[in-house]
Amino acid sequence: MTIIKDFFADKLHVMVFDTREAMGRMAGEQAAARIRELLAEKEEINIIFAAAPSQNETLETLVSAEGIDWTRVNAFHMDEYVGLDAAHPAGFRNYLKRTVFDRLPLGSVNLINGNAENPEEEARRYGQLLAEHPADICLLGVGENGHLAFNDPPVADFNDPVFAKVVKLEEKCRLQQVHDGCFEEIGQVPGYAITVTIPGLTEARSMFCSVPAVTKAEAVRDMLNGQVSERCPASILTTHPDAALYLDRDSASGLL
């Protein structure tokens, strides 16, 4: 695999690859190596997974990695739509079951219930679960509006006092779900979601962020421009002590 650019944006290690496949392969391999390191130190570890087509190559590489005792891994995910049919293929629980959770003998799988009778209470429950199981690794992406999980600019808070909350989705975020092929039109995309907050994500000891496609080029440019602000929530990654950003040629087009 060919790295065409390799640099740091403050503390964030940024790598640009010639293809999306090479990007995902490196992200998955480096995440797997970190998992092995942590399992050599601790009896069990906690991983937060993103659910989006942008993660396909990274997750496929990770699931295929050898030498990982998955029975000592507790799995979490970072967001779920409120009120979407529980069987809908675009549901993030269902995406992760297909790509990861049903393919590995994980120690535990901890799901956000977007169909809970009381979403606010469900967010509190999940936030408490994360507080009790501090994240060791977070595998994530960046939205077209610069969001992390569903922390869109209007609701992102770098100092959020909770680890999960109910949020209203910005229109640009909902349109991204159409661009990704998860829904046919914006009217089908739920307006609300339960999301892990920025502090809930960045507490992870190591973060592996995979961001392919030209539709993310503007967000990538904004997150690396030196201004750490909720206007581009992903910019917080530049301050994390152990985070890596993996780009393909298209998503890095504004940097090359």
Coordinates of N, CA and C in Angstrom, one line a residue:
M1 N 0.8 -1.2 0.0 CA 0.0 0.0 0.0 C 0.9 1.2 0.0
T2 N 0.5 2.3 -0.7 CA 1.3 3.4 -0.9 C 0.8 4.6 -0.1
I3 N 1.6 5.1 0.8 CA 1.3 6.4 1.5 C 1.8 7.5 0.6
I4 N 1.0 8.5 0.3 CA 1.4 9.6 -0.6 C 1.6 10.8 0.2
K5 N 1.2 10.8 1.5 CA 1.5 12.0 2.4 C 1.4 11.5 3.8
D6 N 2.3 12.0 4.7 CA 2.3 11.5 6.1 C 2.8 12.7 6.9
F7 N 1.9 13.2 7.8 CA 2.3 14.4 8.6 C 1.5 14.4 9.8
F8 N 1.8 15.4 10.7 CA 1.0 15.6 11.9 C 0.3 17.0 11.8
A9 N -0.9 17.0 12.3 CA -1.7 18.2 12.5 C -1.8 18.4 14.0
D10 N -1.0 19.2 14.6 CA -0.8 19.2 16.0 C -0.5 17.8 16.5
K11 N -1.3 17.1 17.3 CA -1.0 15.8 17.8 C -1.5 14.7 16.9
L12 N -2.3 15.0 15.9 CA -3.0 14.0 15.1 C -2.1 13.6 14.0
H13 N -1.9 12.2 13.9 CA -1.1 11.6 12.8 C -2.0 11.5 11.6
V14 N -1.6 12.1 10.5 CA -2.4 12.1 9.3 C -1.7 11.3 8.2
M15 N -2.4 10.3 7.6 CA -1.8 9.5 6.5 C -2.7 9.5 5.3
V16 N -2.2 9.8 4.2 CA -3.0 9.8 2.9 C -2.5 8.7 2.0
F17 N -3.4 7.9 1.5 CA -3.1 6.7 0.7 C -3.6 6.9 -0.7
D18 N -3.1 6.1 -1.6 CA -3.4 6.3 -3.0 C -4.8 5.8 -3.3
T19 N -5.3 4.8 -2.5 CA -6.6 4.2 -2.8 C -7.4 4.1 -1.4
R20 N -8.7 4.0 -1.6 CA -9.5 3.8 -0.4 C -9.2 2.4 0.3
E21 N -9.0 1.4 -0.6 CA -8.7 0.1 -0.1 C -7.4 0.1 0.8
A22 N -6.4 0.8 0.3 CA -5.1 0.9 1.0 C -5.3 1.6 2.3
M23 N -6.1 2.7 2.3 CA -6.4 3.4 3.5 C -7.1 2.5 4.6
G24 N -8.1 1.8 4.2 CA -8.8 0.9 5.1 C -7.9 -0.2 5.6
R25 N -7.1 -0.7 4.8 CA -6.2 -1.8 5.2 C -5.2 -1.4 6.3
M26 N -4.6 -0.2 6.1 CA -3.7 0.3 7.1 C -4.4 0.6 8.4
A27 N -5.6 1.3 8.3 CA -6.3 1.6 9.5 C -6.7 0.3 10.3
G28 N -7.2 -0.7 9.6 CA -7.5 -1.9 10.2 C -6.3 -2.6 10.8
E29 N -5.2 -2.7 10.1 CA -4.0 -3.3 10.6 C -3.5 -2.6 11.8
Q30 N -3.4 -1.3 11.8 CA -2.9 -0.6 13.0 C -3.8 -0.7 14.2
A31 N -5.1 -0.7 13.9 CA -6.1 -0.9 15.0 C -5.9 -2.3 15.6
A32 N -5.7 -3.3 14.8 CA -5.5 -4.7 15.3 C -4.3 -4.8 16.1
A33 N -3.2 -4.1 15.7 CA -1.9 -4.1 16.4 C -2.1 -3.5 17.8
R34 N -2.9 -2.4 17.9 CA -3.1 -1.8 19.1 C -4.0 -2.6 20.1
I35 N -5.0 -3.3 19.5 CA -5.8 -4.2 20.3 C -4.9 -5.3 20.9
R36 N -4.0 -5.9 20.1 CA -3.1 -6.9 20.7 C -2.2 -6.4 21.8
E37 N -1.7 -5.2 21.6 CA -0.9 -4.5 22.7 C -1.7 -4.4 24.0
L38 N -2.9 -3.9 23.8 CA -3.8 -3.6 25.0 C -4.2 -4.9 25.7
L39 N -4.5 -6.0 24.9 CA -4.8 -7.3 25.5 C -3.6 -7.9 26.2
A40 N -2.4 -7.5 25.8 CA -1.2 -8.0 26.6 C -1.1 -7.3 27.9
E41 N -1.7 -6.1 28.0 CA -1.6 -5.4 29.3 C -2.8 -5.6 30.2
K42 N -4.0 -5.8 29.6 CA -5.2 -5.9 30.4 C -6.0 -7.2 30.2
E43 N -6.8 -7.6 31.1 CA -7.6 -8.8 31.0 C -8.7 -8.6 29.9
E44 N -9.3 -7.4 29.8 CA -10.3 -7.1 28.8 C -10.2 -5.7 28.4
I45 N -10.7 -5.4 27.2 CA -10.7 -4.0 26.7 C -12.1 -3.6 26.1
N46 N -12.3 -2.3 26.0 CA -13.5 -1.8 25.5 C -13.3 -1.0 24.2
I47 N -14.1 -1.3 23.2 CA -14.0 -0.7 21.9 C -15.3 -0.1 21.4
I48 N -15.2 1.2 21.0 CA -16.4 1.8 20.4 C -16.3 1.8 18.9
F49 N -17.3 1.3 18.2 CA -17.3 1.2 16.7 C -18.2 2.2 16.1
A50 N -17.7 2.8 15.0 CA -18.6 3.6 14.1 C -19.3 2.7 13.2
A51 N -20.5 3.1 12.7 CA -21.3 2.3 11.7 C -21.6 3.2 10.5
A52 N -20.9 3.0 9.5 CA -21.1 3.8 8.2 C -20.3 3.1 7.1
P53 N -20.8 3.3 5.9 CA -20.1 2.7 4.7 C -18.6 3.1 4.6
S54 N -18.3 4.3 5.2 CA -16.9 4.8 5.2 C -16.0 3.8 6.0
Q55 N -16.6 3.0 6.8 CA -15.8 2.1 7.7 C -15.6 0.7 7.1
N56 N -16.2 0.5 5.9 CA -16.2 -0.9 5.4 C -14.9 -1.6 5.3
E57 N -13.9 -0.9 4.7 CA -12.6 -1.5 4.5 C -11.8 -1.6 5.8
T58 N -11.9 -0.7 6.6 CA -11.3 -0.8 7.9 C -11.8 -1.9 8.7
L59 N -13.1 -2.0 8.8 CA -13.7 -3.1 9.7 C -13.5 -4.5 9.1
E60 N -13.5 -4.6 7.7 CA -13.2 -5.9 7.1 C -11.8 -6.4 7.4
T61 N -10.9 -5.4 7.4 CA -9.5 -5.8 7.7 C -9.4 -6.2 9.2
L62 N -10.0 -5.5 10.0 CA -10.0 -5.7 11.5 C -10.6 -7.1 11.8
V63 N -11.7 -7.4 11.2 CA -12.4 -8.6 11.5 C -11.6 -9.8 11.1
S64 N -10.8 -9.6 10.0 CA -10.0 -10.7 9.4 C -8.7 -10.9 10.1
A65 N -8.3 -9.9 11.0 CA -7.0 -10.0 11.7 C -6.8 -11.2 12.5
E66 N -5.6 -11.7 12.6 CA -5.3 -12.9 13.4 C -4.7 -12.5 14.7
G67 N -4.7 -13.4 15.6 CA -4.0 -13.2 16.9 C -4.8 -12.3 17.9
I68 N -6.1 -12.2 17.8 CA -6.9 -11.3 18.7 C -7.8 -12.2 19.4
D69 N -7.8 -12.2 20.8 CA -8.8 -12.9 21.6 C -10.0 -12.1 21.8
W70 N -10.9 -12.2 20.9 CA -12.1 -11.3 20.9 C -13.0 -11.6 22.1
T71 N -12.9 -12.7 22.7 CA -13.7 -13.0 23.9 C -13.4 -12.1 25.1
R72 N -12.3 -11.3 24.9 CA -11.9 -10.4 26.0 C -12.2 -8.9 25.6
V73 N -13.0 -8.8 24.5 CA -13.3 -7.5 24.0 C -14.8 -7.2 24.2
N74 N -15.1 -6.0 24.9 CA -16.5 -5.5 25.0 C -16.7 -4.5 23.9
A75 N -17.8 -4.7 23.1 CA -18.1 -3.9 22.0 C -19.2 -2.9 22.3
F76 N -19.0 -1.6 21.9 CA -20.0 -0.6 22.0 C -20.1 0.1 20.6
H77 N -21.2 0.8 20.4 CA -21.2 1.6 19.2 C -21.6 3.1 19.5
M78 N -21.5 4.0 18.6 CA -21.5 5.4 18.9 C -22.8 6.1 18.6
D79 N -23.7 5.5 17.9 CA -25.0 6.3 17.7 C -26.1 5.3 17.1
E80 N -27.3 5.8 17.2 CA -28.4 5.0 16.7 C -29.6 6.0 16.5
Y81 N -30.3 5.8 15.4 CA -31.5 6.6 15.1 C -32.6 6.4 16.1
V82 N -33.3 7.4 16.4 CA -34.5 7.3 17.3 C -35.7 7.0 16.4
G83 N -36.4 5.9 16.7 CA -37.6 5.6 16.1 C -37.6 4.8 14.8
L84 N -36.4 4.6 14.3 CA -36.3 3.8 13.0 C -36.7 2.4 13.3
D85 N -37.4 1.8 12.3 CA -37.8 0.4 12.5 C -36.6 -0.5 12.9
A86 N -36.7 -1.3 13.9 CA -35.6 -2.0 14.4 C -35.0 -3.0 13.4
A87 N -35.7 -3.4 12.4 CA -35.2 -4.3 11.4 C -34.6 -3.5 10.1
H88 N -34.7 -2.2 10.1 CA -34.2 -1.4 9.0 C -32.7 -1.7 8.7
P89 N -32.3 -2.0 7.5 CA -30.9 -2.2 7.3 C -30.0 -1.1 7.5
A90 N -30.5 0.2 7.5 CA -29.7 1.3 7.7 C -29.5 1.6 9.2
G91 N -30.2 0.9 10.1 CA -30.0 1.0 11.5 C -28.5 0.6 11.9
F92 N -27.9 1.4 12.7 CA -26.5 1.2 13.0 C -26.2 -0.1 13.8
R93 N -27.2 -0.5 14.6 CA -27.1 -1.8 15.2 C -27.0 -2.9 14.2
N94 N -27.8 -2.8 13.2 CA -27.9 -3.8 12.1 C -26.6 -3.8 11.3
Y95 N -26.1 -2.6 10.9 CA -24.9 -2.5 10.2 C -23.8 -3.2 10.9
L96 N -23.6 -3.0 12.2 CA -22.5 -3.5 12.9 C -22.7 -5.0 13.2
K97 N -23.9 -5.4 13.3 CA -24.2 -6.9 13.4 C -23.7 -7.6 12.2
R98 N -24.0 -7.0 11.0 CA -23.6 -7.6 9.7 C -22.1 -7.6 9.6
T99 N -21.4 -6.5 9.9 CA -20.0 -6.3 9.6 C -19.1 -6.8 10.6
V100 N -19.5 -6.8 11.9 CA -18.6 -7.1 13.0 C -19.2 -8.0 14.0
F101 N -20.3 -7.6 14.7 CA -20.7 -8.2 15.9 C -21.1 -9.7 15.7
D102 N -21.8 -10.0 14.6 CA -22.2 -11.4 14.4 C -21.1 -12.3 13.8
R103 N -19.9 -11.7 13.6 CA -18.8 -12.4 13.0 C -17.7 -12.7 13.9
L104 N -17.8 -12.2 15.1 CA -16.7 -12.4 16.1 C -17.3 -12.9 17.4
P105 N -16.5 -13.7 18.2 CA -16.9 -14.2 19.5 C -16.7 -13.2 20.6
L106 N -17.3 -12.0 20.5 CA -17.0 -10.9 21.4 C -17.4 -11.2 22.9
G107 N -16.7 -10.7 23.8 CA -17.1 -10.9 25.2 C -18.4 -10.3 25.5
S108 N -18.7 -9.1 25.0 CA -20.1 -8.6 25.2 C -20.3 -7.6 24.1
V109 N -21.6 -7.5 23.7 CA -22.0 -6.5 22.7 C -23.1 -5.6 23.3
N110 N -22.8 -4.3 23.4 CA -23.7 -3.4 24.1 C -24.3 -2.4 23.1
L111 N -25.6 -2.6 22.9 CA -26.3 -1.9 21.9 C -27.1 -0.7 22.4
I112 N -27.2 0.4 21.6 CA -28.1 1.5 21.9 C -29.5 1.1 21.3
N113 N -30.5 1.2 22.2 CA -31.9 0.9 21.7 C -32.6 2.2 21.2
G114 N -32.5 2.4 19.9 CA -33.2 3.6 19.4 C -34.7 3.5 19.4
N115 N -35.2 2.3 19.8 CA -36.7 2.2 19.8 C -37.2 2.1 21.3
A116 N -36.3 2.5 22.2 CA -36.7 2.6 23.6 C -37.9 3.5 23.8
E117 N -38.8 3.2 24.7 CA -39.9 4.1 25.0 C -39.5 5.5 25.4
N118 N -38.4 5.6 26.1 CA -37.9 6.9 26.6 C -36.5 7.0 26.1
P119 N -36.3 7.7 25.0 CA -34.9 7.9 24.5 C -34.0 8.6 25.4
E120 N -34.5 9.6 26.2 CA -33.6 10.3 27.1 C -33.1 9.3 28.2
E121 N -33.9 8.5 28.7 CA -33.5 7.5 29.7 C -32.6 6.5 29.1
E122 N -32.8 6.1 27.8 CA -31.9 5.2 27.1 C -30.5 5.8 27.0
A123 N -30.5 7.1 26.7 CA -29.2 7.8 26.5 C -28.4 7.8 27.9
R124 N -29.2 8.0 29.0 CA -28.6 8.0 30.3 C -28.0 6.6 30.6
R125 N -28.8 5.6 30.3 CA -28.4 4.2 30.5 C -27.1 3.9 29.8
Y126 N -27.0 4.3 28.5 CA -25.8 4.0 27.7 C -24.6 4.8 28.2
G127 N -24.9 6.1 28.5 CA -23.8 6.9 29.0 C -23.2 6.4 30.3
Q128 N -24.0 5.8 31.2 CA -23.5 5.2 32.4 C -22.7 4.0 32.1
L129 N -23.2 3.2 31.1 CA -22.5 2.0 30.7 C -21.1 2.3 30.2
L130 N -21.0 3.4 29.4 CA -19.7 3.8 29.0 C -18.8 4.3 30.1
A131 N -19.4 5.0 31.0 CA -18.6 5.5 32.2 C -18.0 4.3 33.0
E132 N -18.8 3.2 33.1 CA -18.4 2.0 33.8 C -17.4 1.2 33.0
H133 N -17.3 1.4 31.7 CA -16.4 0.7 30.8 C -15.6 1.7 30.0
P134 N -14.6 2.3 30.6 CA -13.8 3.4 29.8 C -13.3 2.8 28.5
A135 N -13.5 3.6 27.5 CA -13.0 3.1 26.1 C -11.5 3.1 26.0
D136 N -11.1 2.0 25.5 CA -9.6 1.8 25.2 C -9.4 2.2 23.7
I137 N -10.3 1.9 22.8 CA -10.1 2.2 21.4 C -11.4 2.7 20.8
C138 N -11.3 3.7 20.0 CA -12.5 4.2 19.2 C -12.2 4.1 17.7
L139 N -13.0 3.4 17.0 CA -12.9 3.4 15.5 C -14.0 4.3 15.0
L140 N -13.6 5.3 14.2 CA -14.6 6.3 13.9 C -14.4 6.9 12.5
G141 N -15.3 7.7 12.0 CA -15.2 8.5 10.8 C -15.5 9.9 11.1
V142 N -15.6 10.7 10.0 CA -16.0 12.1 10.1 C -17.1 12.4 9.1
G143 N -18.1 13.1 9.5 CA -19.2 13.4 8.6 C -18.9 14.5 7.7
E144 N -19.8 14.7 6.7 CA -19.6 15.7 5.7 C -19.7 17.1 6.3
N145 N -20.4 17.3 7.4 CA -20.4 18.5 8.2 C -19.4 18.6 9.3
G146 N -18.5 17.6 9.3 CA -17.4 17.6 10.3 C -17.9 17.0 11.6
H147 N -19.0 16.3 11.6 CA -19.4 15.7 12.9 C -18.6 14.5 13.3
L148 N -18.6 14.1 14.5 CA -18.1 12.9 15.1 C -19.4 12.2 15.7
A149 N -19.6 10.9 15.3 CA -20.8 10.3 15.7 C -22.0 11.2 15.2
F150 N -23.0 11.5 16.0 CA -24.0 12.4 15.6 C -23.9 13.7 16.3
N151 N -22.7 14.1 16.6 CA -22.4 15.4 17.3 C -22.2 16.4 16.1
D152 N -23.4 16.9 15.5 CA -23.3 17.9 14.5 C -22.9 19.2 15.1
P153 N -22.4 20.2 14.3 CA -22.0 21.4 14.8 C -23.0 22.1 15.8
P154 N -24.3 22.1 15.5 CA -25.2 22.8 16.4 C -25.3 22.2 17.8
V155 N -25.0 20.9 17.9 CA -25.2 20.2 19.2 C -23.9 19.7 19.8
A156 N -22.8 19.8 19.1 CA -21.5 19.3 19.6 C -21.1 20.2 20.8
D157 N -20.5 19.5 21.8 CA -20.0 20.2 23.0 C -18.8 19.5 23.5
F158 N -17.6 20.1 23.3 CA -16.4 19.5 23.7 C -16.3 19.3 25.3
N159 N -17.2 19.9 26.0 CA -17.2 19.8 27.5 C -18.5 19.2 27.9
D160 N -19.1 18.4 27.1 CA -20.4 17.8 27.5 C -20.3 17.1 28.8
P161 N -21.3 17.3 29.7 CA -21.2 16.6 31.0 C -21.6 15.2 31.0
V162 N -22.2 14.7 29.9 CA -22.7 13.3 29.8 C -21.9 12.6 28.7
F163 N -22.0 11.3 28.7 CA -21.3 10.4 27.7 C -22.3 10.0 26.5
A164 N -23.6 10.3 26.7 CA -24.5 10.0 25.6 C -25.7 10.9 25.8
K165 N -26.3 11.3 24.6 CA -27.5 12.2 24.7 C -28.3 12.0 23.4
V166 N -29.6 12.6 23.5 CA -30.5 12.6 22.3 C -30.2 13.9 21.6
V167 N -30.1 13.9 20.3 CA -29.8 15.1 19.5 C -30.7 15.1 18.3
K168 N -30.9 16.4 17.8 CA -31.6 16.6 16.6 C -30.6 16.7 15.5
L169 N -30.8 16.0 14.3 CA -29.9 15.9 13.3 C -30.0 17.1 12.3
E170 N -28.8 17.6 12.0 CA -28.7 18.7 11.1 C -29.1 18.2 9.7
E171 N -29.7 19.1 8.8 CA -30.1 18.7 7.5 C -28.9 18.1 6.7
K172 N -27.7 18.7 6.8 CA -26.6 18.3 6.0 C -26.2 16.9 6.4
C173 N -26.4 16.6 7.7 CA -26.1 15.2 8.2 C -27.1 14.2 7.7
R174 N -28.3 14.6 7.6 CA -29.4 13.7 7.1 C -29.2 13.5 5.6
L175 N -28.8 14.5 4.9 CA -28.5 14.3 3.5 C -27.3 13.4 3.2
Q176 N -26.4 13.4 4.1 CA -25.2 12.5 4.0 C -25.7 11.0 4.0
Q177 N -26.7 10.7 4.8 CA -27.2 9.3 4.8 C -27.8 8.9 3.5
V178 N -28.4 9.9 2.7 CA -28.9 9.7 1.4 C -27.7 9.5 0.4
H179 N -26.7 10.4 0.5 CA -25.5 10.3 -0.3 C -24.8 8.9 -0.1
D180 N -24.8 8.4 1.1 CA -24.2 7.1 1.4 C -25.0 5.9 0.9
G181 N -26.2 6.2 0.4 CA -27.0 5.1 -0.1 C -27.8 4.4 1.0
C182 N -27.9 4.9 2.2 CA -28.6 4.2 3.3 C -30.1 4.5 3.2
F183 N -30.5 5.6 2.6 CA -31.9 5.9 2.4 C -32.0 6.5 1.0
E184 N -33.3 6.4 0.5 CA -33.5 6.9 -0.9 C -33.7 8.4 -0.9
E185 N -34.3 9.0 0.1 CA -34.5 10.4 0.1 C -34.5 10.9 1.6
I186 N -34.3 12.2 1.8 CA -34.1 12.7 3.1 C -35.3 12.5 4.0
G187 N -36.5 12.5 3.4 CA -37.7 12.3 4.2 C -37.7 11.0 5.0
Q188 N -36.9 10.0 4.5 CA -36.9 8.7 5.2 C -35.9 8.7 6.3
V189 N -35.0 9.7 6.4 CA -34.0 9.7 7.4 C -34.6 10.3 8.7
P190 N -34.5 9.6 9.8 CA -35.0 10.1 11.1 C -34.4 11.4 11.5
G191 N -35.2 12.2 12.2 CA -34.7 13.5 12.6 C -33.9 13.6 13.9
Y192 N -34.0 12.5 14.6 CA -33.3 12.5 15.9 C -32.5 11.2 16.1
A193 N -31.5 11.2 17.0 CA -30.7 10.1 17.3 C -30.2 10.1 18.7
I194 N -29.7 9.0 19.2 CA -29.0 8.9 20.4 C -27.5 8.8 20.0
T195 N -26.7 9.7 20.5 CA -25.3 9.7 20.2 C -24.4 9.7 21.4
V196 N -23.2 9.0 21.3 CA -22.2 9.2 22.3 C -21.6 10.6 22.0
T197 N -21.4 11.3 23.1 CA -20.9 12.7 23.0 C -19.4 12.8 22.7
I198 N -19.0 14.0 22.5 CA -17.5 14.2 22.2 C -16.7 13.6 23.3
P199 N -16.9 14.0 24.6 CA -16.1 13.4 25.6 C -16.2 11.9 25.7
G200 N -17.4 11.4 25.4 CA -17.5 9.9 25.4 C -16.7 9.2 24.4
L201 N -16.4 9.9 23.3 CA -15.6 9.3 22.2 C -14.1 9.5 22.6
T202 N -13.7 10.8 22.9 CA -12.3 11.1 23.0 C -11.7 10.6 24.3
E203 N -12.5 10.1 25.2 CA -11.8 9.4 26.4 C -11.1 8.2 26.0
A204 N -11.3 7.6 24.8 CA -10.6 6.4 24.3 C -9.1 6.7 24.3
R205 N -8.4 5.7 24.8 CA -6.9 5.8 24.8 C -6.3 6.0 23.4
S206 N -6.9 5.3 22.4 CA -6.4 5.3 21.0 C -7.6 5.5 20.1
M207 N -7.4 6.3 19.1 CA -8.5 6.6 18.1 C -8.0 6.4 16.7
F208 N -8.8 5.7 15.9 CA -8.5 5.3 14.5 C -9.6 5.8 13.6
C209 N -9.3 6.9 12.9 CA -10.4 7.6 12.1 C -10.2 7.4 10.6
S210 N -11.1 6.7 10.0 CA -11.0 6.4 8.6 C -12.0 7.3 7.8
V211 N -11.5 8.1 6.8 CA -12.3 9.1 6.1 C -12.0 9.1 4.7
P212 N -12.7 8.2 3.9 CA -12.6 8.2 2.4 C -13.6 9.1 1.7
A213 N -13.4 9.3 0.5 CA -14.4 9.9 -0.5 C -14.3 11.5 -0.5
V214 N -14.5 11.9 -1.8 CA -14.4 13.4 -2.0 C -15.5 14.2 -1.3
T215 N -16.6 13.6 -0.9 CA -17.6 14.3 -0.2 C -17.2 14.7 1.2
K216 N -16.1 14.1 1.7 CA -15.5 14.5 3.0 C -14.3 15.5 2.9
A217 N -14.0 15.9 1.7 CA -12.8 16.7 1.5 C -12.9 18.0 2.3
E218 N -14.0 18.7 2.2 CA -14.2 20.0 2.9 C -14.1 19.8 4.4
A219 N -14.7 18.8 4.9 CA -14.7 18.5 6.3 C -13.2 18.2 6.8
V220 N -12.5 17.5 6.0 CA -11.1 17.2 6.3 C -10.3 18.4 6.4
R221 N -10.5 19.3 5.4 CA -9.7 20.5 5.3 C -10.1 21.4 6.5
D222 N -11.3 21.4 6.9 CA -11.7 22.3 8.1 C -11.2 21.7 9.4
M223 N -11.1 20.4 9.5 CA -10.7 19.8 10.8 C -9.2 20.0 11.0
L224 N -8.4 20.2 9.9 CA -7.0 20.3 10.0 C -6.5 21.7 9.8
N225 N -7.4 22.7 9.8 CA -7.0 24.1 9.5 C -6.4 24.8 10.7
G226 N -6.3 24.1 11.9 CA -5.7 24.7 13.0 C -6.6 25.3 14.0
Q227 N -7.9 25.5 13.7 CA -8.9 26.0 14.6 C -9.7 24.9 15.2
V228 N -9.5 24.7 16.5 CA -10.3 23.7 17.3 C -11.6 24.3 17.8
S229 N -12.7 23.9 17.2 CA -13.9 24.5 17.4 C -15.1 23.5 17.2
E230 N -16.2 23.7 17.9 CA -17.4 22.9 17.7 C -18.0 23.2 16.3
R231 N -17.5 24.3 15.6 CA -18.0 24.5 14.3 C -17.6 23.4 13.3
C232 N -16.5 22.7 13.7 CA -16.1 21.5 13.0 C -15.7 20.5 14.1
P233 N -16.7 19.8 14.6 CA -16.4 18.9 15.8 C -15.2 18.0 15.6
A234 N -14.9 17.5 14.4 CA -13.8 16.6 14.2 C -12.4 17.3 14.5
S235 N -12.4 18.6 14.6 CA -11.1 19.3 14.9 C -10.6 18.9 16.2
I236 N -11.4 18.4 17.1 CA -11.0 18.0 18.5 C -9.9 16.9 18.4
L237 N -10.0 16.1 17.3 CA -9.0 15.0 17.2 C -7.6 15.5 17.1
T238 N -7.4 16.7 16.7 CA -6.0 17.2 16.6 C -5.4 17.4 18.0
T239 N -6.2 17.4 19.0 CA -5.6 17.5 20.4 C -5.5 16.2 21.1
H240 N -5.9 15.1 20.5 CA -5.9 13.8 21.2 C -4.5 13.3 21.2
P241 N -4.0 12.7 22.4 CA -2.6 12.3 22.5 C -2.3 11.0 21.7
D242 N -3.3 10.2 21.2 CA -3.0 9.0 20.4 C -4.1 8.8 19.4
A243 N -4.1 9.6 18.4 CA -5.2 9.5 17.3 C -4.5 9.5 16.0
A244 N -5.1 8.8 15.0 CA -4.6 8.7 13.7 C -5.8 8.9 12.7
L245 N -5.5 9.7 11.6 CA -6.5 10.0 10.6 C -6.0 9.3 9.3
Y246 N -6.8 8.5 8.7 CA -6.5 7.8 7.5 C -7.4 8.3 6.3
L247 N -6.8 8.8 5.3 CA -7.5 9.5 4.2 C -7.1 8.7 2.9
D248 N -8.0 8.8 1.9 CA -7.6 8.4 0.6 C -7.4 9.6 -0.3
R249 N -7.0 9.4 -1.5 CA -6.6 10.6 -2.4 C -7.8 11.5 -2.5
D250 N -9.0 11.0 -2.6 CA -10.2 11.9 -2.8 C -10.5 12.7 -1.6
S251 N -10.5 12.1 -0.4 CA -10.9 12.9 0.8 C -9.8 13.9 1.2
A252 N -8.5 13.6 0.7 CA -7.4 14.5 1.0 C -7.2 15.5 -0.2
S253 N -8.1 15.6 -1.1 CA -7.9 16.4 -2.3 C -7.7 17.9 -2.0
G254 N -8.2 18.4 -0.9 CA -8.0 19.8 -0.5 C -6.6 20.0 0.2
L255 N -5.9 18.9 0.4 CA -4.6 19.0 1.1 C -3.4 18.8 0.1
L256 N -3.7 18.1 -1.0 CA -2.6 17.7 -1.9 C -2.2 18.8 -2.9

